[in-house]
Amino acid sequence: CDGHGVDAMLELLGAFLHDGATEQVQSQVDTAAGVAADAKLPVSTMQAHFLLLHLLLPDAPGYYALPFVVRLPDGCAAPMVRVGVQSLVRRHAILRTYYVAGEDESTQAILPADGFVVPLDEWSEAKTVDAQAVLLQPFLLQRAPPIRAQLLQSGGGSHERLLVNVHHVAADARSLLLMRRELAQSLTALRRGCVAQPAAIALEYADFALWQRRREPAARDVLA
């Protein structure tokens, strides 16, 4: 983005936060229960950009993949890591969202929080290189979540690392830091025999996309 584009984006975000602070923006999306595909929930302009990039370069995930590695503390068994990943996805609806291509534009649908399972494969030390290759496999955004996770197992049978890959349509550099922090907090709590309970999210990204699209007619009138 150039300077004007960044300024415009910051101004739009500021307007959204201001509307939310003044209670003019209320959560319109029951993300816990999920949103069906026929609801035609719009995507944001930034999501539309990455969906177009995905369509043009379906076999080149390096352009939109955001992989990261979490080093696990001692004592993190596979079931514990699985619970931590599931908690993250239940909390953030955008991580259990898939996308439906329409004639004019794509829409998003959100799977219910209960019963949703993130595939969590286990790899031995001998398959380290293969695990990296799998992380860079193309995403199937029309029928699969925009996140994948894999446990890397050492020769001794313990799990040392969690490999995670997220599509750029669902995350950016800042949100990756948030995900890493929440995963670490969840795993720390699970090792102590309890479950981390972060504060509920008042507005999901789907709320921002809906708010942004509703503003577009008024913005076009102002520019006309």
PDB file of C-alpha atoms in Angstrom:
ATOM      1  CA  CYS A   1       0.000   0.000   0.000  1.00  0.00           C
ATOM      2  CA  ASP A   2       1.119   3.567  -0.592  1.00  0.00           C
ATOM      3  CA  GLY A   3       0.831   6.255   2.065  1.00  0.00           C
ATOM      4  CA  HIS A   4      -2.678   7.254   0.989  1.00  0.00           C
ATOM      5  CA  GLY A   5      -3.846   3.640   1.062  1.00  0.00           C
ATOM      6  CA  VAL A   6      -2.493   3.114   4.577  1.00  0.00           C
ATOM      7  CA  ASP A   7      -4.089   6.353   5.773  1.00  0.00           C
ATOM      8  CA  ALA A   8      -7.433   5.348   4.303  1.00  0.00           C
ATOM      9  CA  MET A   9      -7.230   1.905   5.942  1.00  0.00           C
ATOM     10  CA  LEU A  10      -6.386   3.411   9.335  1.00  0.00           C
ATOM     11  CA  GLU A  11      -9.221   5.910   8.984  1.00  0.00           C
ATOM     12  CA  LEU A  12     -11.685   3.117   8.180  1.00  0.00           C
ATOM     13  CA  LEU A  13     -10.497   1.034  11.125  1.00  0.00           C
ATOM     14  CA  GLY A  14     -10.742   4.072  13.394  1.00  0.00           C
ATOM     15  CA  ALA A  15     -14.312   4.664  12.265  1.00  0.00           C
ATOM     16  CA  PHE A  16     -15.239   1.055  12.984  1.00  0.00           C
ATOM     17  CA  LEU A  17     -13.696   1.179  16.452  1.00  0.00           C
ATOM     18  CA  HIS A  18     -15.409   4.498  17.164  1.00  0.00           C
ATOM     19  CA  ASP A  19     -18.794   3.142  16.075  1.00  0.00           C
ATOM     20  CA  GLY A  20     -18.254   0.109  18.266  1.00  0.00           C
ATOM     21  CA  ALA A  21     -17.272   2.265  21.237  1.00  0.00           C
ATOM     22  CA  THR A  22     -20.431   4.323  20.824  1.00  0.00           C
ATOM     23  CA  GLU A  23     -22.501   1.137  20.523  1.00  0.00           C
ATOM     24  CA  GLN A  24     -23.547   1.928  16.947  1.00  0.00           C
ATOM     25  CA  VAL A  25     -21.959  -1.338  15.896  1.00  0.00           C
ATOM     26  CA  GLN A  26     -23.404  -4.431  17.504  1.00  0.00           C
ATOM     27  CA  SER A  27     -22.383  -7.986  16.760  1.00  0.00           C
ATOM     28  CA  GLN A  28     -24.568  -9.098  13.867  1.00  0.00           C
ATOM     29  CA  VAL A  29     -23.157 -12.592  13.567  1.00  0.00           C
ATOM     30  CA  ASP A  30     -23.822 -15.481  15.936  1.00  0.00           C
ATOM     31  CA  THR A  31     -20.450 -17.070  15.271  1.00  0.00           C
ATOM     32  CA  ALA A  32     -20.773 -19.653  18.048  1.00  0.00           C
ATOM     33  CA  ALA A  33     -23.796 -21.195  16.327  1.00  0.00           C
ATOM     34  CA  GLY A  34     -22.231 -20.726  12.888  1.00  0.00           C
ATOM     35  CA  VAL A  35     -23.463 -18.966   9.765  1.00  0.00           C
ATOM     36  CA  ALA A  36     -24.749 -21.065   6.874  1.00  0.00           C
ATOM     37  CA  ALA A  37     -23.544 -20.581   3.317  1.00  0.00           C
ATOM     38  CA  ASP A  38     -27.001 -19.490   2.132  1.00  0.00           C
ATOM     39  CA  ALA A  39     -26.834 -16.499   4.479  1.00  0.00           C
ATOM     40  CA  LYS A  40     -24.389 -14.949   1.966  1.00  0.00           C
ATOM     41  CA  LEU A  41     -22.303 -13.190   4.577  1.00  0.00           C
ATOM     42  CA  PRO A  42     -20.018 -10.762   2.705  1.00  0.00           C
ATOM     43  CA  VAL A  43     -16.248 -10.809   2.817  1.00  0.00           C
ATOM     44  CA  SER A  44     -14.200  -7.690   3.510  1.00  0.00           C
ATOM     45  CA  THR A  45     -12.348  -5.944   0.700  1.00  0.00           C
ATOM     46  CA  MET A  46      -9.055  -7.310   2.028  1.00  0.00           C
ATOM     47  CA  GLN A  47     -10.452 -10.849   2.153  1.00  0.00           C
ATOM     48  CA  ALA A  48     -11.677 -10.417  -1.419  1.00  0.00           C
ATOM     49  CA  HIS A  49      -8.128  -9.470  -2.414  1.00  0.00           C
ATOM     50  CA  PHE A  50      -6.637 -12.634  -0.933  1.00  0.00           C
ATOM     51  CA  LEU A  51      -9.416 -14.822  -2.304  1.00  0.00           C
ATOM     52  CA  LEU A  52      -8.655 -13.471  -5.781  1.00  0.00           C
ATOM     53  CA  LEU A  53      -4.951 -14.138  -5.250  1.00  0.00           C
ATOM     54  CA  HIS A  54      -5.823 -17.667  -4.112  1.00  0.00           C
ATOM     55  CA  LEU A  55      -7.941 -18.158  -7.244  1.00  0.00           C
ATOM     56  CA  LEU A  56      -5.186 -16.911  -9.551  1.00  0.00           C
ATOM     57  CA  LEU A  57      -2.401 -18.878  -7.829  1.00  0.00           C
ATOM     58  CA  PRO A  58      -4.057 -21.942  -6.269  1.00  0.00           C
ATOM     59  CA  ASP A  59      -0.863 -24.000  -6.305  1.00  0.00           C
ATOM     60  CA  ALA A  60       1.423 -21.287  -4.958  1.00  0.00           C
ATOM     61  CA  PRO A  61       0.538 -20.998  -1.253  1.00  0.00           C
ATOM     62  CA  GLY A  62       3.832 -19.235  -0.580  1.00  0.00           C
ATOM     63  CA  TYR A  63       2.087 -16.036  -1.635  1.00  0.00           C
ATOM     64  CA  TYR A  64      -0.600 -16.251   1.042  1.00  0.00           C
ATOM     65  CA  ALA A  65       0.498 -18.878   3.579  1.00  0.00           C
ATOM     66  CA  LEU A  66       1.525 -17.770   7.072  1.00  0.00           C
ATOM     67  CA  PRO A  67       3.316 -20.701   8.735  1.00  0.00           C
ATOM     68  CA  PHE A  68       4.782 -20.561  12.224  1.00  0.00           C
ATOM     69  CA  VAL A  69       6.251 -22.974  14.757  1.00  0.00           C
ATOM     70  CA  VAL A  70       5.412 -23.235  18.458  1.00  0.00           C
ATOM     71  CA  ARG A  71       8.066 -24.858  20.643  1.00  0.00           C
ATOM     72  CA  LEU A  72       6.213 -26.926  23.196  1.00  0.00           C
ATOM     73  CA  PRO A  73       7.227 -27.091  26.858  1.00  0.00           C
ATOM     74  CA  ASP A  74       7.992 -30.440  28.452  1.00  0.00           C
ATOM     75  CA  GLY A  75       4.956 -32.470  29.371  1.00  0.00           C
ATOM     76  CA  CYS A  76       2.688 -31.360  26.522  1.00  0.00           C
ATOM     77  CA  ALA A  77       1.008 -34.572  25.395  1.00  0.00           C
ATOM     78  CA  ALA A  78      -0.794 -34.762  22.063  1.00  0.00           C
ATOM     79  CA  PRO A  79      -4.328 -34.608  23.587  1.00  0.00           C
ATOM     80  CA  MET A  80      -3.325 -31.478  25.485  1.00  0.00           C
ATOM     81  CA  VAL A  81      -2.054 -29.763  22.331  1.00  0.00           C
ATOM     82  CA  ARG A  82      -5.196 -30.795  20.491  1.00  0.00           C
ATOM     83  CA  VAL A  83      -7.371 -29.149  23.150  1.00  0.00           C
ATOM     84  CA  GLY A  84      -5.267 -25.991  22.937  1.00  0.00           C
ATOM     85  CA  VAL A  85      -5.668 -25.756  19.164  1.00  0.00           C
ATOM     86  CA  GLN A  86      -9.389 -26.487  19.369  1.00  0.00           C
ATOM     87  CA  SER A  87      -9.852 -23.755  21.985  1.00  0.00           C
ATOM     88  CA  LEU A  88      -8.142 -21.242  19.709  1.00  0.00           C
ATOM     89  CA  VAL A  89     -10.382 -22.102  16.772  1.00  0.00           C
ATOM     90  CA  ARG A  90     -13.556 -22.047  18.865  1.00  0.00           C
ATOM     91  CA  ARG A  91     -12.647 -18.574  20.127  1.00  0.00           C
ATOM     92  CA  HIS A  92     -11.826 -17.106  16.698  1.00  0.00           C
ATOM     93  CA  ALA A  93     -14.599 -17.769  14.198  1.00  0.00           C
ATOM     94  CA  ILE A  94     -12.449 -16.683  11.255  1.00  0.00           C
ATOM     95  CA  LEU A  95     -10.359 -19.828  11.778  1.00  0.00           C
ATOM     96  CA  ARG A  96     -13.409 -22.030  11.101  1.00  0.00           C
ATOM     97  CA  THR A  97     -14.678 -20.029   8.128  1.00  0.00           C
ATOM     98  CA  TYR A  98     -14.900 -21.280   4.559  1.00  0.00           C
ATOM     99  CA  TYR A  99     -15.650 -19.330   1.405  1.00  0.00           C
ATOM    100  CA  VAL A 100     -18.288 -19.730  -1.277  1.00  0.00           C
ATOM    101  CA  ALA A 101     -17.598 -18.423  -4.787  1.00  0.00           C
ATOM    102  CA  GLY A 102     -20.547 -16.506  -6.263  1.00  0.00           C
ATOM    103  CA  GLU A 103     -21.233 -15.035  -9.688  1.00  0.00           C
ATOM    104  CA  ASP A 104     -20.460 -11.501  -8.538  1.00  0.00           C
ATOM    105  CA  GLU A 105     -18.407 -11.976  -5.399  1.00  0.00           C
ATOM    106  CA  SER A 106     -17.435 -14.514  -2.776  1.00  0.00           C
ATOM    107  CA  THR A 107     -19.212 -14.899   0.546  1.00  0.00           C
ATOM    108  CA  GLN A 108     -18.155 -16.504   3.805  1.00  0.00           C
ATOM    109  CA  ALA A 109     -19.790 -19.153   5.948  1.00  0.00           C
ATOM    110  CA  ILE A 110     -18.823 -20.027   9.513  1.00  0.00           C
ATOM    111  CA  LEU A 111     -18.929 -23.506  10.971  1.00  0.00           C
ATOM    112  CA  PRO A 112     -20.364 -23.920  14.500  1.00  0.00           C
ATOM    113  CA  ALA A 113     -17.894 -23.857  17.378  1.00  0.00           C
ATOM    114  CA  ASP A 114     -19.163 -27.098  18.921  1.00  0.00           C
ATOM    115  CA  GLY A 115     -18.010 -30.217  17.181  1.00  0.00           C
ATOM    116  CA  PHE A 116     -15.536 -28.503  14.881  1.00  0.00           C
ATOM    117  CA  VAL A 117     -12.232 -30.378  14.686  1.00  0.00           C
ATOM    118  CA  VAL A 118      -8.910 -29.082  13.402  1.00  0.00           C
ATOM    119  CA  PRO A 119      -6.868 -31.832  11.745  1.00  0.00           C
ATOM    120  CA  LEU A 120      -3.811 -32.399  13.914  1.00  0.00           C
ATOM    121  CA  ASP A 121      -1.362 -34.790  12.293  1.00  0.00           C
ATOM    122  CA  GLU A 122       1.632 -36.270  14.092  1.00  0.00           C
ATOM    123  CA  TRP A 123       5.014 -36.511  12.415  1.00  0.00           C
ATOM    124  CA  SER A 124       8.140 -38.326  13.526  1.00  0.00           C
ATOM    125  CA  GLU A 125      11.576 -36.727  13.445  1.00  0.00           C
ATOM    126  CA  ALA A 126      12.351 -38.627  10.259  1.00  0.00           C
ATOM    127  CA  LYS A 127       9.540 -36.795   8.459  1.00  0.00           C
ATOM    128  CA  THR A 128      10.600 -33.253   9.350  1.00  0.00           C
ATOM    129  CA  VAL A 129      11.229 -32.250   5.747  1.00  0.00           C
ATOM    130  CA  ASP A 130       7.964 -33.825   4.645  1.00  0.00           C
ATOM    131  CA  ALA A 131       6.091 -31.944   7.366  1.00  0.00           C
ATOM    132  CA  GLN A 132       7.422 -28.669   6.013  1.00  0.00           C
ATOM    133  CA  ALA A 133       6.247 -29.651   2.548  1.00  0.00           C
ATOM    134  CA  VAL A 134       2.785 -30.508   3.850  1.00  0.00           C
ATOM    135  CA  LEU A 135       2.548 -27.110   5.537  1.00  0.00           C
ATOM    136  CA  LEU A 136       2.929 -25.531   2.105  1.00  0.00           C
ATOM    137  CA  GLN A 137       0.221 -27.622   0.477  1.00  0.00           C
ATOM    138  CA  PRO A 138      -2.553 -25.544  -1.138  1.00  0.00           C
ATOM    139  CA  PHE A 139      -5.533 -24.630   1.033  1.00  0.00           C
ATOM    140  CA  LEU A 140      -9.026 -25.802   0.125  1.00  0.00           C
ATOM    141  CA  LEU A 141     -10.901 -22.707   1.203  1.00  0.00           C
ATOM    142  CA  GLN A 142     -14.256 -23.755  -0.232  1.00  0.00           C
ATOM    143  CA  ARG A 143     -14.554 -26.811   1.990  1.00  0.00           C
ATOM    144  CA  ALA A 144     -11.804 -26.724   4.627  1.00  0.00           C
ATOM    145  CA  PRO A 145     -10.736 -24.305   7.369  1.00  0.00           C
ATOM    146  CA  PRO A 146      -7.954 -21.792   6.642  1.00  0.00           C
ATOM    147  CA  ILE A 147      -5.725 -23.335   9.318  1.00  0.00           C
ATOM    148  CA  ARG A 148      -3.699 -26.533   9.573  1.00  0.00           C
ATOM    149  CA  ALA A 149      -1.670 -27.844  12.494  1.00  0.00           C
ATOM    150  CA  GLN A 150       0.852 -30.643  12.876  1.00  0.00           C
ATOM    151  CA  LEU A 151       2.721 -32.087  15.831  1.00  0.00           C
ATOM    152  CA  LEU A 152       6.367 -32.910  15.313  1.00  0.00           C
ATOM    153  CA  GLN A 153       7.456 -35.879  17.395  1.00  0.00           C
ATOM    154  CA  SER A 154      11.073 -36.421  18.426  1.00  0.00           C
ATOM    155  CA  GLY A 155      12.848 -39.758  18.396  1.00  0.00           C
ATOM    156  CA  GLY A 156      12.099 -40.238  22.094  1.00  0.00           C
ATOM    157  CA  GLY A 157       8.356 -40.122  21.468  1.00  0.00           C
ATOM    158  CA  SER A 158       7.753 -36.697  23.027  1.00  0.00           C
ATOM    159  CA  HIS A 159       6.319 -33.763  21.119  1.00  0.00           C
ATOM    160  CA  GLU A 160       8.651 -30.823  20.735  1.00  0.00           C
ATOM    161  CA  ARG A 161       7.046 -28.551  18.190  1.00  0.00           C
ATOM    162  CA  LEU A 162       3.655 -27.599  16.842  1.00  0.00           C
ATOM    163  CA  LEU A 163       3.665 -26.499  13.209  1.00  0.00           C
ATOM    164  CA  VAL A 164       0.779 -24.224  12.239  1.00  0.00           C
ATOM    165  CA  ASN A 165      -0.125 -22.743   8.876  1.00  0.00           C
ATOM    166  CA  VAL A 166      -2.823 -20.099   8.385  1.00  0.00           C
ATOM    167  CA  HIS A 167      -4.125 -18.612   5.145  1.00  0.00           C
ATOM    168  CA  HIS A 168      -3.650 -14.853   4.807  1.00  0.00           C
ATOM    169  CA  VAL A 169      -7.413 -14.502   4.244  1.00  0.00           C
ATOM    170  CA  ALA A 170      -7.821 -15.291   7.960  1.00  0.00           C
ATOM    171  CA  ALA A 171      -4.760 -13.707   9.568  1.00  0.00           C
ATOM    172  CA  ASP A 172      -1.914 -11.224   9.344  1.00  0.00           C
ATOM    173  CA  ALA A 173       1.392 -10.757  11.154  1.00  0.00           C
ATOM    174  CA  ARG A 174      -0.238  -9.106  14.162  1.00  0.00           C
ATOM    175  CA  SER A 175      -2.908 -11.772  14.586  1.00  0.00           C
ATOM    176  CA  LEU A 176      -0.244 -14.489  14.382  1.00  0.00           C
ATOM    177  CA  LEU A 177       1.356 -12.988  17.483  1.00  0.00           C
ATOM    178  CA  LEU A 178      -2.043 -13.135  19.189  1.00  0.00           C
ATOM    179  CA  MET A 179      -2.521 -16.762  18.178  1.00  0.00           C
ATOM    180  CA  ARG A 180       0.907 -17.751  19.479  1.00  0.00           C
ATOM    181  CA  ARG A 181       0.229 -16.014  22.787  1.00  0.00           C
ATOM    182  CA  GLU A 182      -3.188 -17.599  23.230  1.00  0.00           C
ATOM    183  CA  LEU A 183      -1.829 -21.040  22.393  1.00  0.00           C
ATOM    184  CA  ALA A 184       0.972 -20.621  24.935  1.00  0.00           C
ATOM    185  CA  GLN A 185      -1.480 -19.455  27.607  1.00  0.00           C
ATOM    186  CA  SER A 186      -3.838 -22.333  26.889  1.00  0.00           C
ATOM    187  CA  LEU A 187      -1.072 -24.954  27.026  1.00  0.00           C
ATOM    188  CA  THR A 188       0.329 -23.496  30.247  1.00  0.00           C
ATOM    189  CA  ALA A 189      -3.113 -23.661  31.857  1.00  0.00           C
ATOM    190  CA  LEU A 190      -3.687 -27.228  30.640  1.00  0.00           C
ATOM    191  CA  ARG A 191      -0.354 -28.361  32.089  1.00  0.00           C
ATOM    192  CA  ARG A 192      -1.533 -26.986  35.442  1.00  0.00           C
ATOM    193  CA  GLY A 193      -4.743 -28.953  35.199  1.00  0.00           C
ATOM    194  CA  CYS A 194      -7.068 -26.102  34.299  1.00  0.00           C
ATOM    195  CA  VAL A 195      -8.444 -24.441  31.171  1.00  0.00           C
ATOM    196  CA  ALA A 196      -7.579 -20.890  30.123  1.00  0.00           C
ATOM    197  CA  GLN A 197     -10.681 -18.690  29.878  1.00  0.00           C
ATOM    198  CA  PRO A 198      -9.864 -15.523  27.919  1.00  0.00           C
ATOM    199  CA  ALA A 199     -12.426 -12.762  27.687  1.00  0.00           C
ATOM    200  CA  ALA A 200     -15.165 -13.252  25.117  1.00  0.00           C
ATOM    201  CA  ILE A 201     -14.778 -11.510  21.755  1.00  0.00           C
ATOM    202  CA  ALA A 202     -17.396  -8.793  21.369  1.00  0.00           C
ATOM    203  CA  LEU A 203     -16.968  -8.287  17.595  1.00  0.00           C
ATOM    204  CA  GLU A 204     -15.684 -10.862  15.130  1.00  0.00           C
ATOM    205  CA  TYR A 205     -13.961 -10.090  11.836  1.00  0.00           C
ATOM    206  CA  ALA A 206     -17.192 -11.072  10.086  1.00  0.00           C
ATOM    207  CA  ASP A 207     -18.833  -8.131  11.873  1.00  0.00           C
ATOM    208  CA  PHE A 208     -16.202  -5.811  10.420  1.00  0.00           C
ATOM    209  CA  ALA A 209     -16.754  -7.224   6.907  1.00  0.00           C
ATOM    210  CA  LEU A 210     -20.516  -6.719   7.224  1.00  0.00           C
ATOM    211  CA  TRP A 211     -20.067  -3.171   8.570  1.00  0.00           C
ATOM    212  CA  GLN A 212     -17.571  -2.293   5.821  1.00  0.00           C
ATOM    213  CA  ARG A 213     -19.813  -3.503   2.997  1.00  0.00           C
ATOM    214  CA  ARG A 214     -22.808  -1.627   4.394  1.00  0.00           C
ATOM    215  CA  ARG A 215     -20.766   1.585   4.355  1.00  0.00           C
ATOM    216  CA  GLU A 216     -19.802   1.270   0.691  1.00  0.00           C
ATOM    217  CA  PRO A 217     -22.968   2.841  -0.837  1.00  0.00           C
ATOM    218  CA  ALA A 218     -22.618   5.873   1.435  1.00  0.00           C
ATOM    219  CA  ALA A 219     -18.914   6.150   0.601  1.00  0.00           C
ATOM    220  CA  ARG A 220     -19.671   6.079  -3.128  1.00  0.00           C
ATOM    221  CA  ASP A 221     -22.255   8.836  -2.676  1.00  0.00           C
ATOM    222  CA  VAL A 222     -19.694  11.013  -0.921  1.00  0.00           C
ATOM    223  CA  LEU A 223     -17.125  10.470  -3.689  1.00  0.00           C
ATOM    224  CA  ALA A 224     -19.646  11.061  -6.492  1.00  0.00           C
TER     225      ALA A 224
END
